[in-house]
XYZ file of C-alpha atoms in Angstrom:
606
model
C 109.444 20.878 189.623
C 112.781 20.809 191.348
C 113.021 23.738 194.311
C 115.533 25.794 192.491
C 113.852 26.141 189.461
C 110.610 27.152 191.504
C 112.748 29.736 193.262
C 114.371 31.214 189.962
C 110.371 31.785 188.909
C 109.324 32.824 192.321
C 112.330 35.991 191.724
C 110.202 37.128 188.570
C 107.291 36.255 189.733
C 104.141 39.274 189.678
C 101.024 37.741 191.127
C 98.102 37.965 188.047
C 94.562 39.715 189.181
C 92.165 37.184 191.079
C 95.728 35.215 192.324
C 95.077 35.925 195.888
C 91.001 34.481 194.805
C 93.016 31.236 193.323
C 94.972 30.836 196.628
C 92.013 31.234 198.905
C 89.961 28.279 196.943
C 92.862 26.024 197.063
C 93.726 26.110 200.556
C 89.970 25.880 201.341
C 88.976 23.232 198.899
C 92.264 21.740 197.948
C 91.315 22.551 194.657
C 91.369 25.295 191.866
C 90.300 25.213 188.390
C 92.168 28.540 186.397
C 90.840 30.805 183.561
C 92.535 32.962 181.459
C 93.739 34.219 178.166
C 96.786 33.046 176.861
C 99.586 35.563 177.972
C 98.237 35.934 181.429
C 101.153 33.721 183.082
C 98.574 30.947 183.844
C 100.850 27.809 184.151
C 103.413 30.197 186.145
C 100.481 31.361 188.097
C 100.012 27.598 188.842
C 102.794 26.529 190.271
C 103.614 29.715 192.459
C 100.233 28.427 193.781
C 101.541 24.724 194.289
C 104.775 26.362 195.801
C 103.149 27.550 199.099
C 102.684 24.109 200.296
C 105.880 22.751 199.310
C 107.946 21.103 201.943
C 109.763 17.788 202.025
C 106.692 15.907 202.714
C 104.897 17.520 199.461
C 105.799 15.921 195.511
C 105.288 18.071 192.703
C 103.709 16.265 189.790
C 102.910 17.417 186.065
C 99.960 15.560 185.015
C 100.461 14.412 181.041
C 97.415 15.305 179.091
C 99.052 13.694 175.881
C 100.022 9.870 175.299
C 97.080 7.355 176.914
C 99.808 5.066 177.973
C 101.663 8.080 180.567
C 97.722 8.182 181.790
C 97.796 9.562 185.532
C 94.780 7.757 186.981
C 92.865 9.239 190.091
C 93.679 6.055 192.544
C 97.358 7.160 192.034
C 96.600 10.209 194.060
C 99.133 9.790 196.822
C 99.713 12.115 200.810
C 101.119 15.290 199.799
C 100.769 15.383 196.460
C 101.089 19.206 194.318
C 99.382 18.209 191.549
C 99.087 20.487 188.344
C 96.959 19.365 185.009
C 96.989 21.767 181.930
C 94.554 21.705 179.743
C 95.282 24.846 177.830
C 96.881 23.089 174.372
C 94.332 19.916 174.768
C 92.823 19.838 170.983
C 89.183 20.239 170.966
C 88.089 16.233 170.204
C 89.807 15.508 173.553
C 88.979 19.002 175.960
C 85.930 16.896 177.518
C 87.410 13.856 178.009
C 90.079 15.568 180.350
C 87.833 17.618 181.488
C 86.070 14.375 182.643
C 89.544 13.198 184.037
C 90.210 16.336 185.985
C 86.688 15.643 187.916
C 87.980 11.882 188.972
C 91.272 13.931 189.878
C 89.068 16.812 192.018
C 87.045 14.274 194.113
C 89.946 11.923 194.832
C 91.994 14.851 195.826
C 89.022 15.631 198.284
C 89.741 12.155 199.660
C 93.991 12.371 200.309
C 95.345 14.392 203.105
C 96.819 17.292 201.859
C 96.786 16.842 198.372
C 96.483 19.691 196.112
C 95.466 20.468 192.540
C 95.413 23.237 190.467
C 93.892 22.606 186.790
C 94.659 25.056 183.902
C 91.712 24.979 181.300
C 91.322 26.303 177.825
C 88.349 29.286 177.792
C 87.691 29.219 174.407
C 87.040 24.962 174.628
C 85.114 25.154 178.217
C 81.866 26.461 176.035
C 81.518 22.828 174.670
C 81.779 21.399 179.152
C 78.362 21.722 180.379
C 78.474 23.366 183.636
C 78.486 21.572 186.648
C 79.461 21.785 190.358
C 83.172 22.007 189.745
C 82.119 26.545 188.817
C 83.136 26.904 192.404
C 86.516 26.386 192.099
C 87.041 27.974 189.054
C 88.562 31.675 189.537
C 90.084 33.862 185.961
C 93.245 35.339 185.835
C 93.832 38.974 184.727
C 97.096 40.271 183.328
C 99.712 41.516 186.105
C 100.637 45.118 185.908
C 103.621 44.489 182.985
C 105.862 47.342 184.207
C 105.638 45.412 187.824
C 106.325 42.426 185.811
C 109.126 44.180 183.644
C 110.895 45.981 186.821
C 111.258 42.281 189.122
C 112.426 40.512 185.211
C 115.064 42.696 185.229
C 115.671 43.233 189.054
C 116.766 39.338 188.909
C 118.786 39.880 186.054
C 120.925 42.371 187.657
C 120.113 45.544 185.933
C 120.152 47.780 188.592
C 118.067 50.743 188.717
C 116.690 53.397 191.173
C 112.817 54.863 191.516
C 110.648 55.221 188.619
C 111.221 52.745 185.652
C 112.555 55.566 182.211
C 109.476 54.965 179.620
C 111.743 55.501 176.332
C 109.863 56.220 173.380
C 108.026 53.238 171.867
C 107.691 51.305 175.711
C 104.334 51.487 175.579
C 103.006 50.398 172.350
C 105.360 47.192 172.818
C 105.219 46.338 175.951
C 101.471 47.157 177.365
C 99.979 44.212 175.655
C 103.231 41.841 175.831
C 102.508 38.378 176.742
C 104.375 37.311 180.032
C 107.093 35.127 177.983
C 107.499 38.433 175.869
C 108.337 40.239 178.614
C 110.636 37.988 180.008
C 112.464 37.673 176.808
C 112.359 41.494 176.471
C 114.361 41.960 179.804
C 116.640 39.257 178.459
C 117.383 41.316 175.743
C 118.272 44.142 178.169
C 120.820 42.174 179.937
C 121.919 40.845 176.640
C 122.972 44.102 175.713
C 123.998 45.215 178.756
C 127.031 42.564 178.722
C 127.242 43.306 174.750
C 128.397 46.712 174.864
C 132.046 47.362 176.673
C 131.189 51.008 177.912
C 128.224 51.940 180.565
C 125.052 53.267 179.106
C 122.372 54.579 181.302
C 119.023 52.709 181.602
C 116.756 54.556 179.549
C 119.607 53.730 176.109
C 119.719 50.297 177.536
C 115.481 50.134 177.383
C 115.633 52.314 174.214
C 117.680 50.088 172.148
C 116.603 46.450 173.581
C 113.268 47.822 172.033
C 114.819 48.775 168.746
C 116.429 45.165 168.773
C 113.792 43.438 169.756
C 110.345 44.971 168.118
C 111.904 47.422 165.119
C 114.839 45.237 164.029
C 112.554 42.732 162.337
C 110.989 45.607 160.205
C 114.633 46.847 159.472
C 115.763 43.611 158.225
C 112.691 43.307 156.051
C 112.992 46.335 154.154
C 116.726 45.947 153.461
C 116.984 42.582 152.461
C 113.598 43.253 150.512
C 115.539 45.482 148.957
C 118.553 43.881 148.163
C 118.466 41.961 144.616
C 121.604 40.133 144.755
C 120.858 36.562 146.047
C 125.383 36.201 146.906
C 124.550 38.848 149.065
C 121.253 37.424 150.541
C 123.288 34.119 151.021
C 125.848 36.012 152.768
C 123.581 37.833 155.292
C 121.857 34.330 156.242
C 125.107 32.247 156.558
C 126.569 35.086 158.429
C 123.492 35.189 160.704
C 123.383 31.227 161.424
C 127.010 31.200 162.229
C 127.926 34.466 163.851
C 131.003 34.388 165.564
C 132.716 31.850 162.946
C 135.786 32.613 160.656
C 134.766 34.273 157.488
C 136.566 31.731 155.394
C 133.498 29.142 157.303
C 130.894 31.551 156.846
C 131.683 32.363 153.012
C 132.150 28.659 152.609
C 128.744 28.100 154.028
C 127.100 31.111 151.996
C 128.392 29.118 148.615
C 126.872 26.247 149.883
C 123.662 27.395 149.867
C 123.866 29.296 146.433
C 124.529 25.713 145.023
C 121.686 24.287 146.870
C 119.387 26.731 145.159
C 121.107 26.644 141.821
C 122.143 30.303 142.067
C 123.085 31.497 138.942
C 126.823 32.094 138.381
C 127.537 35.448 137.930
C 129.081 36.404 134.747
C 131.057 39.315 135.886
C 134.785 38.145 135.599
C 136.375 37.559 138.621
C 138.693 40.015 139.192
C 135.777 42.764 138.456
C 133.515 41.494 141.174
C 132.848 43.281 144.579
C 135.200 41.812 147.330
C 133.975 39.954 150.301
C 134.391 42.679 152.461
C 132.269 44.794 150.448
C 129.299 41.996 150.368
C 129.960 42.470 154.538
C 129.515 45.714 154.565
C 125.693 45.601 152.428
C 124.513 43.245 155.338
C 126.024 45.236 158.336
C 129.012 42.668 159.366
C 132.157 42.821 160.496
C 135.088 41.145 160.365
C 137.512 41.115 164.059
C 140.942 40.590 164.452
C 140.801 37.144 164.173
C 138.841 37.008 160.947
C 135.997 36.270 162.583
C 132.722 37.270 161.557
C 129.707 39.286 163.474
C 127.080 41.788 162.981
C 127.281 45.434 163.731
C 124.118 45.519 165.355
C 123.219 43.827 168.465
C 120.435 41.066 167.918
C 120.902 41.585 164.086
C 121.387 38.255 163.011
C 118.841 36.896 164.991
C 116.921 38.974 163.323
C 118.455 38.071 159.713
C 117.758 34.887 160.838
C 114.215 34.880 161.957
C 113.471 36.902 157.636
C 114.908 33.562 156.078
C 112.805 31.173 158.728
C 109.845 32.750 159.633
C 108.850 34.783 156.830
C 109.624 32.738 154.059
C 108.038 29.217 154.177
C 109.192 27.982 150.875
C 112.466 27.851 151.762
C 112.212 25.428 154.899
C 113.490 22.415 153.068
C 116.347 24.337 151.587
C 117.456 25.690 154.751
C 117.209 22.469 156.571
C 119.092 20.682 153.642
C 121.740 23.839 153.993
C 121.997 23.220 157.978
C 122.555 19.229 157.085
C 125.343 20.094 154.585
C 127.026 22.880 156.503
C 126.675 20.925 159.697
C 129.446 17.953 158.327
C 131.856 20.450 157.696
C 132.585 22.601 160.576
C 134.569 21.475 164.040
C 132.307 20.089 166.507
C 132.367 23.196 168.878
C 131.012 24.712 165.512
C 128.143 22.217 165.157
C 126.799 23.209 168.503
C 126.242 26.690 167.605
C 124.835 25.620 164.936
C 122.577 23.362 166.188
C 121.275 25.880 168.926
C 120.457 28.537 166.673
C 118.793 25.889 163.974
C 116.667 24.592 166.903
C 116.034 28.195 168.013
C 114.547 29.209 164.171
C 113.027 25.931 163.026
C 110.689 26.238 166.545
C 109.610 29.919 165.862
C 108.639 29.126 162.481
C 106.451 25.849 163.400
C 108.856 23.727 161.692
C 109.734 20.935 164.952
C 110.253 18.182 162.300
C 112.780 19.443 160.834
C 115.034 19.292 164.255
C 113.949 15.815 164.332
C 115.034 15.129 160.904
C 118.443 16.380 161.675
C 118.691 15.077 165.397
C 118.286 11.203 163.334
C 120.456 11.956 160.906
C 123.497 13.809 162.953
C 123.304 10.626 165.347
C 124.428 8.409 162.637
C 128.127 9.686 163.395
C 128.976 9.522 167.381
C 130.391 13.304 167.087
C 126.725 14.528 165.547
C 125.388 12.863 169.229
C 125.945 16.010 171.089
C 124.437 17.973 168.496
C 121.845 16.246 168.201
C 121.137 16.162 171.687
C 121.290 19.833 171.730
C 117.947 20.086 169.579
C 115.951 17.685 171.175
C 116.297 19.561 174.215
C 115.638 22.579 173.026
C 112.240 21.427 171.280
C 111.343 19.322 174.658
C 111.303 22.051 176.805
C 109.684 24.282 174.089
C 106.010 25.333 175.988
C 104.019 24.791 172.257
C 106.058 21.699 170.638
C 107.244 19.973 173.365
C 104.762 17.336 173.237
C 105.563 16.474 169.502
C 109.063 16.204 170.663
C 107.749 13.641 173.534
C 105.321 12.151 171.029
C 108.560 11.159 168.865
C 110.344 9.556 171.681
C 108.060 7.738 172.603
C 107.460 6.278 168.669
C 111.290 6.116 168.657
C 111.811 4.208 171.842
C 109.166 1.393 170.371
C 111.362 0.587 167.001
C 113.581 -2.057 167.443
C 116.126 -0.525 164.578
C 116.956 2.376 166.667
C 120.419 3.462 166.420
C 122.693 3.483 169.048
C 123.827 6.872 169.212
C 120.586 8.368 169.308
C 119.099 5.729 171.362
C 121.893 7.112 174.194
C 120.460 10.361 173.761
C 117.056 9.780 174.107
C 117.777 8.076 177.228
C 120.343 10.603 178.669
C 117.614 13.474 177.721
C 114.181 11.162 179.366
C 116.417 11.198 182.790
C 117.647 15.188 182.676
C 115.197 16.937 180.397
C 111.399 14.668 180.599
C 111.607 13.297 184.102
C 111.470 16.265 186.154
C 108.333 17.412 184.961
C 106.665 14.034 183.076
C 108.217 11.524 185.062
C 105.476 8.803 183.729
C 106.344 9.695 180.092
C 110.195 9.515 180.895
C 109.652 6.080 182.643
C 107.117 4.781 179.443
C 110.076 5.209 177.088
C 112.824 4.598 178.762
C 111.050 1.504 179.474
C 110.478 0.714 175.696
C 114.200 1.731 175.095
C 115.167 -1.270 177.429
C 113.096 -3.683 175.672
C 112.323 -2.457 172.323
C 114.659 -5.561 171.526
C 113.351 -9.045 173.110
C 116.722 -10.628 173.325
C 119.038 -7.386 173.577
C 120.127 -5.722 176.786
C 120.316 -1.898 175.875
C 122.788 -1.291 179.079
C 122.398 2.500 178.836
C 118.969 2.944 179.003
C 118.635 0.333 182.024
C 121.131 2.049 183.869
C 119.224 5.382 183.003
C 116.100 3.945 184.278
C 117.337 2.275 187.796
C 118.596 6.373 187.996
C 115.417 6.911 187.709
C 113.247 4.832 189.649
C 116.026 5.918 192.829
C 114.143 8.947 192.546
C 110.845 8.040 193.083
C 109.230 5.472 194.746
C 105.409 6.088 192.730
C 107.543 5.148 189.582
C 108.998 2.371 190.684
C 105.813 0.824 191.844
C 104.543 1.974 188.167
C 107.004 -0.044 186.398
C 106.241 -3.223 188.624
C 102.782 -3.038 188.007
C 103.669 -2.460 184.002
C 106.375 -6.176 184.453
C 103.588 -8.030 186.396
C 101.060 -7.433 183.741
C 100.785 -10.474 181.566
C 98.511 -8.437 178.858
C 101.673 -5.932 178.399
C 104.634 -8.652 178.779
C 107.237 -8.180 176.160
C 109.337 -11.449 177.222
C 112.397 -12.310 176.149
C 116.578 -11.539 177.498
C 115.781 -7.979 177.714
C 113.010 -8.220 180.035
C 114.440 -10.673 182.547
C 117.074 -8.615 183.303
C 115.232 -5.758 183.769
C 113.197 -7.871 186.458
C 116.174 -8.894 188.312
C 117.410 -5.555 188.176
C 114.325 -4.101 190.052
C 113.541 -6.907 192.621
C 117.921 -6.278 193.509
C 118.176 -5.645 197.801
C 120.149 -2.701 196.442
C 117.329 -1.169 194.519
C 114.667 -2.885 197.105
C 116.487 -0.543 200.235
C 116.115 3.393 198.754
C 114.401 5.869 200.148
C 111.868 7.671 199.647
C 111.119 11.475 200.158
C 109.927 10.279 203.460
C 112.879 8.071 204.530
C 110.721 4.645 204.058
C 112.875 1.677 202.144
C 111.225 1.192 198.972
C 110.666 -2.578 200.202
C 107.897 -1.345 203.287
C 106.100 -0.485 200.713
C 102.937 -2.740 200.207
C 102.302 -2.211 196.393
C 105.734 -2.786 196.197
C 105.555 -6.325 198.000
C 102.760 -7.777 196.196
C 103.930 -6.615 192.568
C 107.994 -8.482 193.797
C 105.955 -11.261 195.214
C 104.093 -11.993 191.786
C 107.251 -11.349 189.941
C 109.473 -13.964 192.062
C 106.633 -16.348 191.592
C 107.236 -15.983 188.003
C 110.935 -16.319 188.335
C 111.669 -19.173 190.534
C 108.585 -20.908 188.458
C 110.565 -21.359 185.188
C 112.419 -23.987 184.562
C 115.302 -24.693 186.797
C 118.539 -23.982 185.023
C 121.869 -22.313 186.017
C 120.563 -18.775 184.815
C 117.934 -19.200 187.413
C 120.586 -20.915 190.293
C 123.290 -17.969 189.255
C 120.580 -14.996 189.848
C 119.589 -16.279 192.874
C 122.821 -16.500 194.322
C 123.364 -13.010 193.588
C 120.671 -11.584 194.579
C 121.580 -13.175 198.335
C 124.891 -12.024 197.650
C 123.325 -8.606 197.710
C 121.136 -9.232 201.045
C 124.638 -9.658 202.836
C 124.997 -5.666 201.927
C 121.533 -4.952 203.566
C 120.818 -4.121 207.370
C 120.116 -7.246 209.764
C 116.663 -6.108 210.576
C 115.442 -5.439 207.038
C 117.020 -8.757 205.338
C 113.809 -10.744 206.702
C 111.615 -8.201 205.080
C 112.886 -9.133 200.982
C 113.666 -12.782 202.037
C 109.874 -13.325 203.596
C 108.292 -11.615 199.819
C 110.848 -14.152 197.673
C 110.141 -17.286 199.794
C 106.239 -16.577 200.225
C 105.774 -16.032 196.428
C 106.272 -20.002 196.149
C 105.009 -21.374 199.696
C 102.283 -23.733 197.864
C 105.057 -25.558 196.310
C 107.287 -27.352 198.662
C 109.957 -28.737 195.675
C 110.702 -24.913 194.598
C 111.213 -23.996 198.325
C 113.394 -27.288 198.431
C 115.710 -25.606 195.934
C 115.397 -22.295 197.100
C 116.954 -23.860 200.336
C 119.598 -26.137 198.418
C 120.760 -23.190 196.379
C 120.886 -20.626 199.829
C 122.970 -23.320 201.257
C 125.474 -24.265 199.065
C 126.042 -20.566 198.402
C 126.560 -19.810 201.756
C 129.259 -22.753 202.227
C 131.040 -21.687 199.523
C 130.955 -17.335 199.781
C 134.158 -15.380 200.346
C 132.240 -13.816 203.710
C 131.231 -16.931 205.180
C 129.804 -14.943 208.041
C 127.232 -12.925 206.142
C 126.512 -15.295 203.764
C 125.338 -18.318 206.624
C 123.812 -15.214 207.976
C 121.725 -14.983 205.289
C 120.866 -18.321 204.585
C 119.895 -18.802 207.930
C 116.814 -15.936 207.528
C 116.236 -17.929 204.212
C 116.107 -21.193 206.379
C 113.600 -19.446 209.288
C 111.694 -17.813 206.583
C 111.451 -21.808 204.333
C 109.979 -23.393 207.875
C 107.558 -20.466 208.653
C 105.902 -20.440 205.160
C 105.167 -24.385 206.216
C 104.130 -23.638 208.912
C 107.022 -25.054 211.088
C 108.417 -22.475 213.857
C 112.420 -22.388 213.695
C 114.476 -21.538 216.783
């Protein structure tokens, strides 16, 4: 979790009943197991928990309870470490497995100097657990006092407000039982509206309506449209809704194309007896502006008109996604991304992810649809209830080797901004397919994507050179001999960590580069092997005098049982060095390659 997105939460933030319990258990045991009912803010709860020890010596990490492959195992427990496991959407077959997991997790957190974990489980699954020792750091979560809750949502927001929070009629029944995301979104509304309306309005209208918009609109909608028998008009009201803000000649165009799709009868009335356009705008509440473009009357009516068609009526799903594919092709590109937002925005409240998946493959056959597309994914990634199917598809994607380029980009671009900051083992596992999904193909995107992201974290980097120095998991082939170069590179050999220490200090890190030079200067000679190597001391000349020893003495050692590669290791350092543009660094570094040659056989250099 980066700091600023823990401090936009900590803003909102209401402490849950039995938080101050939860905080007590963690600092004394390091450990705390939560329970609560869904609604309760328990993963929030979590983290603001994690966040008291955070510092720049502490590493938040989201452990994946989804693919086997993005596994976090226990002996990866690291100083520091904030480490939070959620086991609230486990299905049932796998609850006691984790469950197991989290246990391995507990004791080796007992182990590691200030290492912290806070697990999230699933009540109604922890019947089938038999009870053990870890009921001593379990502690249950209550719900937060929701007009505390409500009041520091909308503080943040900037709706201003003095004393006593107005109780307009209907606050109650809606909000008393809201989930924590409810209420969030309901103070979202408020600002919303706020900005929405061009004159001031007084708190209590501004509380009074956001309910109206939020809870009552849905019923409105559902009687009128119930109501309304004439399926132009119905069309109307949905395009309208799905592309709010467009030109009406867009939004009429788009409201025919989904009376084709259905095979709307064509109405017999001749045409210069029908009802006008404007009319049909005026049965659904819109309006057209000065620029004949199109919007609702209503604030948070068409999300509303939108949510009818999606939500509440399941046998059209396949004819709305068809209508977002055909509508999509013909508007401007700034018009596609509206689009796209409010398609990924209904097809996730109506349980409908693959759908947005559908239309992310198919938009990224055309570079402009890329953006688009991009737009979805993200949306269902960082969706709390889907965004493991979303994950789940990358990672299936990222394995085919007939991926296409455009959406290959955006898989990578969205692993790096949108999966890495909370699953960074997931976001390494495919971006690490993406790069070698193809044995003889260099995706140069997705490499570059993942060297990004291995510069960001040294327990990543040391995952992917276990992953390249396991034989049983070797893909072979163009791709993945670049990729090795590319991670035993000085340059990517001298980051930092969060603790200032050169990824190359690092012992893991040593023994995984030795085993993979080995490899490299084992294969047959050839000028590949001559031209990498001289690059690769190229790159020493850019590194500081002291730690040039340090890479040279894990290359040469990797090989110091066979005195003919260490022969050519030498020839090859020489030669270079004679014939480099900086003939000073370069005889500089051949002469550590030299030193390093006669200590590995034994002989001590001057």
């Amino acid at each position: 979790m980066d700091e600023s997105d823990l401090g936009w939460l900590y803003r909102r933030y209401e402490p849950p009943r039995g938080f101050a319990q939860a905080q007590s258990a963690l600092d004394k045991y390091g450990v705390v197991l939560l329970e609560g009912q869904p609604g309760t803010g328990r993963r929030t709860a979590a983290k603001m928990l994690l966040r008291l020890y955070a510092d720049a010596g502490h590493l938040f990490r989201i452990v994946s309870s989804e693919d086997p492959s993005d596994e976090f195992r226990s002996d990866e427990v690291a100083d520091g470490d904030l480490l939070l496991l959620d086991l609230s959407q486990v299905d049932r077959d796998r609850y006691g497995g984790f469950r197991r997991s989290a246990a391995n997790l507990r004791a080796k957190v007992g182990e590691v100097r200030s290492a912290k974990l806070v697990v999230i489980l699933n009540p109604s699954l922890e019947t089938q657990v038999e009870r053990d020792e870890s009921r001593q750091y379990t502690v249950s979560l209550g719900r937060p006092d929701w007009r505390i809750v409500l009041q520091r949502h909308l503080a943040a927001s900037d709706v201003v407000f003095r004393g006593r929070l107005p109780e307009p009629g209907g606050f109650q029944k809606h909000l008393a039982g809201a989930s924590m995301d409810k209420l969030a979104r309901f103070a979202e509304a408020v600002r919303g509206l706020a900005e929405w309306r061009t004159g001031s309005s007084d708190l209590r209208t501004l509380l009074q309506d956001a309910l109206s918009a939020v809870f009552d609109q849905q019923d409105s909608v559902r009687k009128e449209l119930g109501k309304c028998a004439n399926g132009a008009v119905r069309a109307l009201a949905f395009a309208a809704a799905m592309l709010e803000g467009e030109h009406r000649n867009v939004v009429f165009e788009a409201a025919e194309t989904l009376l084709k799709i259905v095979a709307h009868p064509g109405n017999e009335t001749p045409v210069l007896e029908r009802n006008s356009f404007y009319s049909m705008l005026k049965e659904t509440h819109l309006q057209v502006g000065e620029r004949g473009l199109v919007f609702f009357q209503k604030f948070g009516y068409g999300r509303a008109v939108a949510g009818y068609f999606w939500e509440e009526n399941p046998h059209l799903h396949e004819i709305l996604r068809e209508w977002v594919a055909r509508t999509f092709s013909d508007l401007e590109q700034r018009s596609q991304l509206v689009l796209a937002g409010r398609t990924a925005e209904q097809c996730l409240a109506a349980d409908r992810p693959r759908h947005l998946l559908s239309l992310a493959e198919q938009w990224c056959a055309d570079r402009r649809g890329a953006e688009s597309a991009a737009v979805v994914l993200r949306a269902g990634l960082e969706h709390a209830r889907h965004g493991r199917t979303f994950r789940g598809k990358f990672y299936e994607w990222a394995k085919s080797p007939d991926l296409p380029k455009e959406l290959a980009g955006v898989i990578a671009d969205l692993c790096v901004s949108t999966v890495a900051p909370a699953y960074p083992e997931q976001a390494l596992t495919r971006l690490r397919w993406l790069t070698q999904r193809r044995r003889d193909h260099v995706d140069v995107v997705a490499v570059e994507k993942l060297l990004g992201l291995l510069r960001s974290n040294l327990r990543i980097y040391r995952r992917l050179l276990w992953w390249l120095v396991d034989d049983g998991r070797r893909a072979g082939g163009q791709a993945e001999d670049d990729l090795i170069r590319r991670v035993l590179h000085p340059e990517m050999q001298m980051v930092s960590d969060s603790r200032g220490r050169h990824y190359s200090a690092d012992p893991v890190v040593q023994r995984c580069a030795g085993r993979l030079w080995r490899r490299t200067l084992r294969a047959p000679y050839g000028p590949e092997w001559r031209e990498y190597l001289q690059e690769w001391l190229a790159g020493c000349t850019k590194v500081e005098n002291s730690q040039v020893p340090v890479l040279v003495r894990v290359m040469v050692g990797s090989v110091r049982d066979e005195p003919r590669t260490l022969a050519t290791v030498f020839v090859i350092a020489r030669d270079w060095a004679m014939s480099g543009t900086d003939r000073t660094e370069c005889m500089r570094v051949a002469g550590v390659v030299r030193r390093c040659i006669d200590e590995a056989q034994g002989w001590r250099s001057r």
